[in-house]
mmCIF file of C-alpha atoms in Angstrom:
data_model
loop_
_atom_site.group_PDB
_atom_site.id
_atom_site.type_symbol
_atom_site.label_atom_id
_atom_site.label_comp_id
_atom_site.label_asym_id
_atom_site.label_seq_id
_atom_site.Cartn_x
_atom_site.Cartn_y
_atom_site.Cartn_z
ATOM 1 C CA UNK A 228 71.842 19.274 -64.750
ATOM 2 C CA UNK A 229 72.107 21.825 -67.393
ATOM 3 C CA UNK A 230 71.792 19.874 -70.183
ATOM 4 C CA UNK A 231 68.889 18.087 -68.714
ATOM 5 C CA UNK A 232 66.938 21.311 -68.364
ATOM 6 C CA UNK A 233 67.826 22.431 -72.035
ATOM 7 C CA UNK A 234 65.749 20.062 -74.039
ATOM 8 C CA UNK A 235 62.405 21.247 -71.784
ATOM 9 C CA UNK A 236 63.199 24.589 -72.017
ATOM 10 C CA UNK A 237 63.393 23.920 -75.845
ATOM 11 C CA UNK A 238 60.261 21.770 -76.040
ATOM 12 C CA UNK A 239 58.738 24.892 -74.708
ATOM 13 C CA UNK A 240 59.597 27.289 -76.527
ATOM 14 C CA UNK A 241 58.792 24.923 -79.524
ATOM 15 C CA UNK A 242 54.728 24.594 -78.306
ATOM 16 C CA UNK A 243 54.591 28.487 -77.490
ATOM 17 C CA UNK A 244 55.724 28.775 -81.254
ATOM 18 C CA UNK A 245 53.435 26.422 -82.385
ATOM 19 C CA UNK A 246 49.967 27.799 -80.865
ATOM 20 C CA UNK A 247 48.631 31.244 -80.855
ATOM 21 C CA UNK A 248 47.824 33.506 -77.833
ATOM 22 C CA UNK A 249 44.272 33.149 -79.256
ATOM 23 C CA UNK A 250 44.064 29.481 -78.841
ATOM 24 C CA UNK A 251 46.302 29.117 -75.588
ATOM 25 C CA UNK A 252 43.271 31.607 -74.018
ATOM 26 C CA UNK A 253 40.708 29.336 -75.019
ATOM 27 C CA UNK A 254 42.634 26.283 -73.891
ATOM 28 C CA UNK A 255 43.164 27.896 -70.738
ATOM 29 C CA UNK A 256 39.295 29.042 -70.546
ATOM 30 C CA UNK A 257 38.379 25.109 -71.059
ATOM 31 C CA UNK A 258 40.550 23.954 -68.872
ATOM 32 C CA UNK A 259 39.028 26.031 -65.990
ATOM 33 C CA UNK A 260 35.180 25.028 -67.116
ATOM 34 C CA UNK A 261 36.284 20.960 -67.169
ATOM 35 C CA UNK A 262 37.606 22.014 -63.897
ATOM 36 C CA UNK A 263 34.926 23.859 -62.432
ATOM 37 C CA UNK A 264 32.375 20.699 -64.126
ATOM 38 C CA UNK A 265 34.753 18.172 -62.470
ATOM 39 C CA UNK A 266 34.138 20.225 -59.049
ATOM 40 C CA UNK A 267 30.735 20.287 -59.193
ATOM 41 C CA UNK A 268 30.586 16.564 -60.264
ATOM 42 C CA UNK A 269 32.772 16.198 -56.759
ATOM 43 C CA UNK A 270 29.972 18.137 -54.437
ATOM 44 C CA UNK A 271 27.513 16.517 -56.169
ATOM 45 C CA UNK A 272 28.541 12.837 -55.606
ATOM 46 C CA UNK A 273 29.568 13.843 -51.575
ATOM 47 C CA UNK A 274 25.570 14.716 -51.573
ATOM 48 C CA UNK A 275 24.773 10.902 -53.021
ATOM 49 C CA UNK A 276 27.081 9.799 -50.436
ATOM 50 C CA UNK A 277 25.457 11.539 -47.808
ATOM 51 C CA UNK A 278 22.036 10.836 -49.234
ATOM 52 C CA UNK A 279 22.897 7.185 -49.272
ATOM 53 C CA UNK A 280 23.927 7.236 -45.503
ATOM 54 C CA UNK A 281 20.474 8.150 -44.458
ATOM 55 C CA UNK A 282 18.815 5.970 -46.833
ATOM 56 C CA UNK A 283 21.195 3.135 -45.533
ATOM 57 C CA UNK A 284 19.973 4.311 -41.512
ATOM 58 C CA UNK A 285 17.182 4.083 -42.676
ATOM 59 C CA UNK A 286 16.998 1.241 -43.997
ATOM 60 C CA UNK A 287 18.511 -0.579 -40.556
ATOM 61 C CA UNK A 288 15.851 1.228 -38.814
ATOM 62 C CA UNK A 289 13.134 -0.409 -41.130
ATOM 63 C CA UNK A 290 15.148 -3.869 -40.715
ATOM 64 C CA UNK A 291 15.533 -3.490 -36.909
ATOM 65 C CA UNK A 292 11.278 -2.410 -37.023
ATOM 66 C CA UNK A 293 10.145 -5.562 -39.336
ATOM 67 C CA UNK A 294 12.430 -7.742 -36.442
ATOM 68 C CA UNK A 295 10.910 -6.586 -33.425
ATOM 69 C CA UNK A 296 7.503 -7.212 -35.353
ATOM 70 C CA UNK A 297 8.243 -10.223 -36.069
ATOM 71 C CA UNK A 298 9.239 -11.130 -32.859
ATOM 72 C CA UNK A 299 5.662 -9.406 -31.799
ATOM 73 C CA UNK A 300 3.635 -11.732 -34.014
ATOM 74 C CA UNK A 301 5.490 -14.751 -32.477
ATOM 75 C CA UNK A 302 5.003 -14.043 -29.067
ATOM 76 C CA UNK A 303 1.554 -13.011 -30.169
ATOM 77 C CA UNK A 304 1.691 -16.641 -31.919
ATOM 78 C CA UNK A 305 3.215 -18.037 -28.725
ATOM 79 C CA UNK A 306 0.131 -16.816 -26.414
ATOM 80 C CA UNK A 307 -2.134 -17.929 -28.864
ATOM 81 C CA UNK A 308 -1.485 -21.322 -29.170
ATOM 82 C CA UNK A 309 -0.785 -21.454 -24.808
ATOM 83 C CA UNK A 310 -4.551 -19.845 -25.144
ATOM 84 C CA UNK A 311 -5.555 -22.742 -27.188
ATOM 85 C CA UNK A 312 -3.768 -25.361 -25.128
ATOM 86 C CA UNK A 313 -5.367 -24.312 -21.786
ATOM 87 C CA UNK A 314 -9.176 -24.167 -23.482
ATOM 88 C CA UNK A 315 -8.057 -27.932 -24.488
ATOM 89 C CA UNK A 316 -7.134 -28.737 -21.106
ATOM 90 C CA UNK A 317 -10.189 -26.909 -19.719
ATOM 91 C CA UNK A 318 -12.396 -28.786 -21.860
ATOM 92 C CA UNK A 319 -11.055 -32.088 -20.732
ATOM 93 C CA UNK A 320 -11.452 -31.614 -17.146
ATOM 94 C CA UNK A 321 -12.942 -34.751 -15.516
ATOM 95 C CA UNK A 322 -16.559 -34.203 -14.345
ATOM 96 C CA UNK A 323 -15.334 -34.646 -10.188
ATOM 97 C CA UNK A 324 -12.450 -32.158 -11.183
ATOM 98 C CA UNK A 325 -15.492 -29.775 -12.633
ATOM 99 C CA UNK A 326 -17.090 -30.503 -8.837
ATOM 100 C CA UNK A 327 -14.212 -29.951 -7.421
ATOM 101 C CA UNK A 328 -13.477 -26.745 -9.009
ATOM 102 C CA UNK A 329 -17.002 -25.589 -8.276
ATOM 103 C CA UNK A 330 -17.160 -26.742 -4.446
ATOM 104 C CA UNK A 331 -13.132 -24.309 -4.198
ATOM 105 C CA UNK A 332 -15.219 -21.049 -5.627
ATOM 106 C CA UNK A 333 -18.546 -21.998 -3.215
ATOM 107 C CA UNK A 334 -15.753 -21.801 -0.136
ATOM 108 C CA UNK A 335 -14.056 -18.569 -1.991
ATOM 109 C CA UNK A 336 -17.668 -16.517 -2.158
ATOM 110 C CA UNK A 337 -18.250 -18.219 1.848
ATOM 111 C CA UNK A 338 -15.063 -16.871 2.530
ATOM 112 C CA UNK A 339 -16.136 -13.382 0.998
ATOM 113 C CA UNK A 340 -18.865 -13.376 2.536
ATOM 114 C CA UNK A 341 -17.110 -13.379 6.533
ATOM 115 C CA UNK A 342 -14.462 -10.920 5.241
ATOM 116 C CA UNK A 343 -17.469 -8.610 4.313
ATOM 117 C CA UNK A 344 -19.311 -9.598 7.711
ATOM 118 C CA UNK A 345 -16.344 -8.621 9.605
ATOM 119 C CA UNK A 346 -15.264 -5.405 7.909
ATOM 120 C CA UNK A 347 -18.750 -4.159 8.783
ATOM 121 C CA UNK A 348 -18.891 -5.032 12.257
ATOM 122 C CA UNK A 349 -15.081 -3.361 12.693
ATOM 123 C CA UNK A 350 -17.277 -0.259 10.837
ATOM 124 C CA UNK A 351 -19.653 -0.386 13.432
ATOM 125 C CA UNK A 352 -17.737 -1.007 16.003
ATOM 126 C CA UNK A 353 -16.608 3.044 16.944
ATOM 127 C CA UNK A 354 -20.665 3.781 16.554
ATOM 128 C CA UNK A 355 -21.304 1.046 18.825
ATOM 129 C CA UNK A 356 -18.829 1.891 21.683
ATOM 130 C CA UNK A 357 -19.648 5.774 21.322
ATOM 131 C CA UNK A 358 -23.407 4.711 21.981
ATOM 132 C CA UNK A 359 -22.375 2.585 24.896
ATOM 133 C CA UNK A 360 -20.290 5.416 26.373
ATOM 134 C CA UNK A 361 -23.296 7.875 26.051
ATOM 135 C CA UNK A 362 -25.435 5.315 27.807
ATOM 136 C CA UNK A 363 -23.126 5.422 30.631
ATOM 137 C CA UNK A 364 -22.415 8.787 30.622
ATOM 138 C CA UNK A 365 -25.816 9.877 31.118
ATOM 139 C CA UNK A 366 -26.385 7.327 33.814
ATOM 140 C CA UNK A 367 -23.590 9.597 35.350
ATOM 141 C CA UNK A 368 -25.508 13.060 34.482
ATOM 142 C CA UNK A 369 -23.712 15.690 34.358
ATOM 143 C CA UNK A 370 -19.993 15.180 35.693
ATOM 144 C CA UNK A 371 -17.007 17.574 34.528
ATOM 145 C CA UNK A 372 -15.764 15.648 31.552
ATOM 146 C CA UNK A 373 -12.299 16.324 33.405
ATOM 147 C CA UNK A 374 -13.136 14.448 36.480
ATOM 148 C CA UNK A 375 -14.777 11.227 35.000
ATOM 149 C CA UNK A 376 -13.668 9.484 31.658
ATOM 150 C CA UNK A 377 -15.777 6.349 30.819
ATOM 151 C CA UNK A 378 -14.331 4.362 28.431
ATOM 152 C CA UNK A 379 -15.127 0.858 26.721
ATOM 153 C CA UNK A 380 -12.399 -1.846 25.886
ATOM 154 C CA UNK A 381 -12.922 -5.289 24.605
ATOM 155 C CA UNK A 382 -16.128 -5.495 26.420
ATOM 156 C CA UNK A 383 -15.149 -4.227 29.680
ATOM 157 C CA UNK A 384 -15.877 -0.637 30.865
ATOM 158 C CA UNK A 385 -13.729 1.392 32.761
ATOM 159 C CA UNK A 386 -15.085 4.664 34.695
ATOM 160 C CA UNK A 387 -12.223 6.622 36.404
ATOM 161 C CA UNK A 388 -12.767 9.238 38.495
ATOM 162 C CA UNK A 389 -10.113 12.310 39.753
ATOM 163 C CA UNK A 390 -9.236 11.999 43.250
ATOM 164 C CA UNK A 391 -9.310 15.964 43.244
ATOM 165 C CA UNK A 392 -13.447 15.032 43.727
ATOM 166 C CA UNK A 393 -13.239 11.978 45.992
ATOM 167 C CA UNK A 394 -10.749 12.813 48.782
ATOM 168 C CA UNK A 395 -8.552 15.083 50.361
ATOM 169 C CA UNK A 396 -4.839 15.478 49.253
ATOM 170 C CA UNK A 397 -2.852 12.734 51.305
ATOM 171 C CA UNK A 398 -5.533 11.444 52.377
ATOM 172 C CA UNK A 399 -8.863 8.642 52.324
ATOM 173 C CA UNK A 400 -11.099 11.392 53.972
ATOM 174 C CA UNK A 401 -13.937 11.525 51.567
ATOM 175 C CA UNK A 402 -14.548 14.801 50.254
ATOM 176 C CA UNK A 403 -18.249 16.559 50.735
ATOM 177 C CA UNK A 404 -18.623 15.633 47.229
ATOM 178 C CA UNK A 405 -17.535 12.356 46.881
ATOM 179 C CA UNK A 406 -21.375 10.691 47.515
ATOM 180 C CA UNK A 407 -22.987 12.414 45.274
ATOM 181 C CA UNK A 408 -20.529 11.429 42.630
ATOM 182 C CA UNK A 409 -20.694 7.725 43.982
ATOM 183 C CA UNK A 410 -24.205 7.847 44.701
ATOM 184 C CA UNK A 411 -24.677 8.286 40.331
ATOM 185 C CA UNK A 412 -21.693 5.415 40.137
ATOM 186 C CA UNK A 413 -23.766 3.351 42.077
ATOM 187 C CA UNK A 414 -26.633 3.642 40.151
ATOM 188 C CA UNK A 415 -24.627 2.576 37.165
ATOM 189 C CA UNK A 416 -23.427 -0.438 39.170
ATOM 190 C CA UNK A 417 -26.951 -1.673 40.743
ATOM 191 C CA UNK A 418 -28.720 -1.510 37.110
ATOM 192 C CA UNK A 419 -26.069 -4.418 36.288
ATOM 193 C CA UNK A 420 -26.036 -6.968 39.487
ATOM 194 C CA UNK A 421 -25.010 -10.070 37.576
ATOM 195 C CA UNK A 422 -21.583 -7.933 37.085
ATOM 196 C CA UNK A 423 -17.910 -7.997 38.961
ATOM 197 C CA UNK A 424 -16.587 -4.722 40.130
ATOM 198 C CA UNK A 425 -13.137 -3.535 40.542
ATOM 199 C CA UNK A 426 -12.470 -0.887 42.008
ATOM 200 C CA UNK A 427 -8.476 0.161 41.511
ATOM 201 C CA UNK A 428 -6.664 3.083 43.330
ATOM 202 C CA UNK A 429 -3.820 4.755 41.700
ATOM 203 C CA UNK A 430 -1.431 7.568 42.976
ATOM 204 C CA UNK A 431 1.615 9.625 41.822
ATOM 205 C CA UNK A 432 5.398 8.865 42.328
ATOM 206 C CA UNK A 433 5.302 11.369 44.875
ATOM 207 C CA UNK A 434 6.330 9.757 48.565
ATOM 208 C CA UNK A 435 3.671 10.163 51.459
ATOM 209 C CA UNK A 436 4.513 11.313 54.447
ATOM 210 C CA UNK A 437 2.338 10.025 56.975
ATOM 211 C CA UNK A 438 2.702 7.743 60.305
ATOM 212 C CA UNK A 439 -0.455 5.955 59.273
ATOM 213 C CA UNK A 440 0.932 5.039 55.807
ATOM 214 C CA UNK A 441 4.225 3.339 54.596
ATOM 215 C CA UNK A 442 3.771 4.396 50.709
ATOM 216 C CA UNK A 443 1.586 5.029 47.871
ATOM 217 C CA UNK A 444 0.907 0.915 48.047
ATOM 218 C CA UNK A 445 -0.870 1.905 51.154
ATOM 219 C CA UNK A 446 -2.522 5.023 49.818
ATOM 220 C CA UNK A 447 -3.815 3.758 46.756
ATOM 221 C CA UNK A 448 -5.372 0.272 48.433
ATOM 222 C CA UNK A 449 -7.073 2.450 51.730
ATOM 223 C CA UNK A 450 -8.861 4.929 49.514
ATOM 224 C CA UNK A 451 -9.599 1.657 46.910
ATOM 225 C CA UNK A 452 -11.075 0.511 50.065
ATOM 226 C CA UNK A 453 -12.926 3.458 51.515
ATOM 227 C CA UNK A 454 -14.453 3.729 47.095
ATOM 228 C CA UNK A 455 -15.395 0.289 48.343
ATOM 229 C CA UNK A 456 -17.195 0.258 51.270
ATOM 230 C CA UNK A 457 -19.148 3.160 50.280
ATOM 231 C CA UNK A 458 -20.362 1.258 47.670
ATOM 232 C CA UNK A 459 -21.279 -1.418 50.181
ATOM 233 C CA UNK A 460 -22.863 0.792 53.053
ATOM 234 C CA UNK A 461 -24.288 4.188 51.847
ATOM 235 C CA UNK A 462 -25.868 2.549 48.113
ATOM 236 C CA UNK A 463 -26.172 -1.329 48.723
ATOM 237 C CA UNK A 464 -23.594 -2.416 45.826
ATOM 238 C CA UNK A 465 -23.519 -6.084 46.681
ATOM 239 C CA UNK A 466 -19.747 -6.512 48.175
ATOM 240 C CA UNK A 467 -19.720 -10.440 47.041
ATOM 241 C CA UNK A 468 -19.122 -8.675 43.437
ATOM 242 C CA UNK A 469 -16.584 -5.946 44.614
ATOM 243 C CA UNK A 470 -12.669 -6.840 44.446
ATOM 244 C CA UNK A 471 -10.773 -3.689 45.666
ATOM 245 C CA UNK A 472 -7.112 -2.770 44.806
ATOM 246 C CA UNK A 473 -4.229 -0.758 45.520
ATOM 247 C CA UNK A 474 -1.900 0.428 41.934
ATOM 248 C CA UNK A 475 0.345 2.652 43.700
ATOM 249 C CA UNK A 476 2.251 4.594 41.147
ATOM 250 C CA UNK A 477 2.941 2.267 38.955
ATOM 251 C CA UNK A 478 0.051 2.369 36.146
ATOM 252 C CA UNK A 479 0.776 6.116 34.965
ATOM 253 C CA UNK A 480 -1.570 8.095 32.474
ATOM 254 C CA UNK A 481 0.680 10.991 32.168
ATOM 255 C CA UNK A 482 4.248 11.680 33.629
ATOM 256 C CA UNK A 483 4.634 12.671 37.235
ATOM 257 C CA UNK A 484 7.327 15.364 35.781
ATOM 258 C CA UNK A 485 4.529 18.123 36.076
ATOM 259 C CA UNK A 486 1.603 19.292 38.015
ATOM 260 C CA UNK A 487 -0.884 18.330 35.789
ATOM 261 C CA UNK A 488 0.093 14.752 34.877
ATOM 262 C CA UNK A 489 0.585 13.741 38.344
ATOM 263 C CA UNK A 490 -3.223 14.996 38.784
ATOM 264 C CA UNK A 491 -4.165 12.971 35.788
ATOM 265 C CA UNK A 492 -2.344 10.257 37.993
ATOM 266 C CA UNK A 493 -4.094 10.292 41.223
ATOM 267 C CA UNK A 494 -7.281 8.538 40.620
ATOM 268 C CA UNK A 495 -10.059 5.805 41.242
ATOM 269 C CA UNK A 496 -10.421 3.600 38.488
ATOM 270 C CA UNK A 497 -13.940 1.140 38.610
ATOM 271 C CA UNK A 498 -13.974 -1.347 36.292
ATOM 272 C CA UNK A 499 -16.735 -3.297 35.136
ATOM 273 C CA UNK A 500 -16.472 -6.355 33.804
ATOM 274 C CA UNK A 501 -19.564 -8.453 32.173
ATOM 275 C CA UNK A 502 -20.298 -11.536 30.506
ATOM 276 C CA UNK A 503 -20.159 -11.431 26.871
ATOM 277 C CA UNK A 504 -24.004 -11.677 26.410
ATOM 278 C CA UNK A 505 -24.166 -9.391 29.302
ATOM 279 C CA UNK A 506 -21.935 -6.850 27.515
ATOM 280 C CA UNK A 507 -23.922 -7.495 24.399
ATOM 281 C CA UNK A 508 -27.005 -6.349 26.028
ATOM 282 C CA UNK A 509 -25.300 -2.855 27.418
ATOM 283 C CA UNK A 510 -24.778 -2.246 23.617
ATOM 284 C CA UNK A 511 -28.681 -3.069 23.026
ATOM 285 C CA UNK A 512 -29.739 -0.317 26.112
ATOM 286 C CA UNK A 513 -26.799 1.679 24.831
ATOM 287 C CA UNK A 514 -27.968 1.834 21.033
ATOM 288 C CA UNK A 515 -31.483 2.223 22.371
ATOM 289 C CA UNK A 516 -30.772 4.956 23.923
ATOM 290 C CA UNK A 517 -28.604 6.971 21.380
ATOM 291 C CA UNK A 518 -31.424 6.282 19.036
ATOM 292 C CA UNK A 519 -33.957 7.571 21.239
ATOM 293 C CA UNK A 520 -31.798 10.913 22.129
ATOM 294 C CA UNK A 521 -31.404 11.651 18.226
ATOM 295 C CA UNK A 522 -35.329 11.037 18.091
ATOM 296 C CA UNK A 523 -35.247 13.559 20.439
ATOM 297 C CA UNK A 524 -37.295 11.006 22.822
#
């Protein structure tokens, strides 16, 4: 080991005695510039680098845009030449295809047409029934709205009346005024003889308690009855167009839980039920009239 290391150590002390202070300085002062060069050569090619990483991303982005165009002006290309192909077929239709085609759109317009017919008469329809029920309402005069609904379903009309103003509690005793409310549903009822008349009683859930009656079944069909023969005797309602009928409990407007829904409950319900043409012309006198009371007629 020793003599190894005694040739370098004599090799340098041979080049320090060869070269001056002076020149080892500047040696040393080159050294560091070709260093400090070669480092800024390094930073500088890391920025190429980087600057050809973007340019290459960008570059793929380009490539990946000029592919999806391409793929744009085939489809485009694609649709085109379908375009052309369907023209082509167009313009070799038959002359009875042509008719045929022409007779299909003449049944799509017809078609239209009864679509548009029937949307207006559904638009009409709430004006219609709200003219009939005025008609009839004012044949009634003036009743509590609470004690007489008149209402119009699929051409038949339906007046029900509270049995708070037609009888006694319990009971088919007519109340004192029970005629003059008939007498007005009478009216209504004689200015359309060619119509059937039903005349329905209803009742609560609550049991009876009377010798004279077994249930409501009773109840409800004796004061139906009594509605009925009023209608015969005191106001000449033609009985061959009467049918009278007992409900019981079992056609509910409200629950029977409370007070008020079991008065809802107990009622006379007279149903009118007309020919189509006949109901047709109730909407005539109906509209007439609405039209007269907003002339002020």
């Amino acid at each position: 080991m020793k003599h190894t290391l005694i040739p370098v150590l004599g090799a340098a002390v041979l080049f320090t005695s060869c070269v001056s202070k002076k020149q080892y300085a500047e040696l040393q002062a080159s050294n560091a510039t070709l260093n400090q060069k070669l480092a800024d050569c390094n930073i500088a090619l890391d920025g190429c680098r980087g600057e050809k990483s973007v340019l290459n991303a960008r570059m793929a982005e380009l490539e990946n845009k000029n592919q999806h165009l391409k793929d744009q002006v085939n489809e485009l290309n694609n649709t085109n030449a379908n375009l052309l192909n369907s023209v082509n077929t167009m313009a070799t239709l038959s002359h009875q295809e042509a008719t045929n085609l022409e007779r299909s759109l003449e049944q799509i317009r017809e078609q239209d047409l009864r679509i548009r017919t029937l949307h207006e008469a559904l638009s009409k329809k709430d004006s219609v029934t709200l003219a009939l029920v005025t008609s009839l309402k004012s044949s009634l005069g003036n009743l509590n709205d609470t004690d007489v609904t008149v209402n119009v379903e699929k051409s038949v009309v339906f007046i029900e009346l509270s049995d708070k103003m037609l009888f006694k509690s319990g009971s088919t005793e007519l109340s004192p005024r029970a005629l003059e409310v008939l007498s007005k549903v009478a009216t209504v009822l004689n200015d359309k003889p060619d119509q059937e008349v039903l005349v329905e009683g209803h009742t609560d859930n609550v049991p009876i308690k009377k010798d004279c009656m077994k249930d409501n079944w009773d109840l409800s069909a004796s004061r139906a009855v009594t509605i009925t023969r009023v209608l015969q005797n005191e106001f000449n309602v033609a009985p061959s167009r009467i049918t009278a009928a007992g409900r019981s409990e079992y056609v509910p407007l409200a629950g029977n839980d409370t007070a008020d829904g079991r008065n809802r409950n107990r009622r006379i319900r007279i149903v009118i039920l007309p020919k189509l043409d006949q109901f047709y012309g109730m909407i005539e006198d109906g509209l007439k009239q609405a039209t007269g009371a907003k002339d002020g007629k």
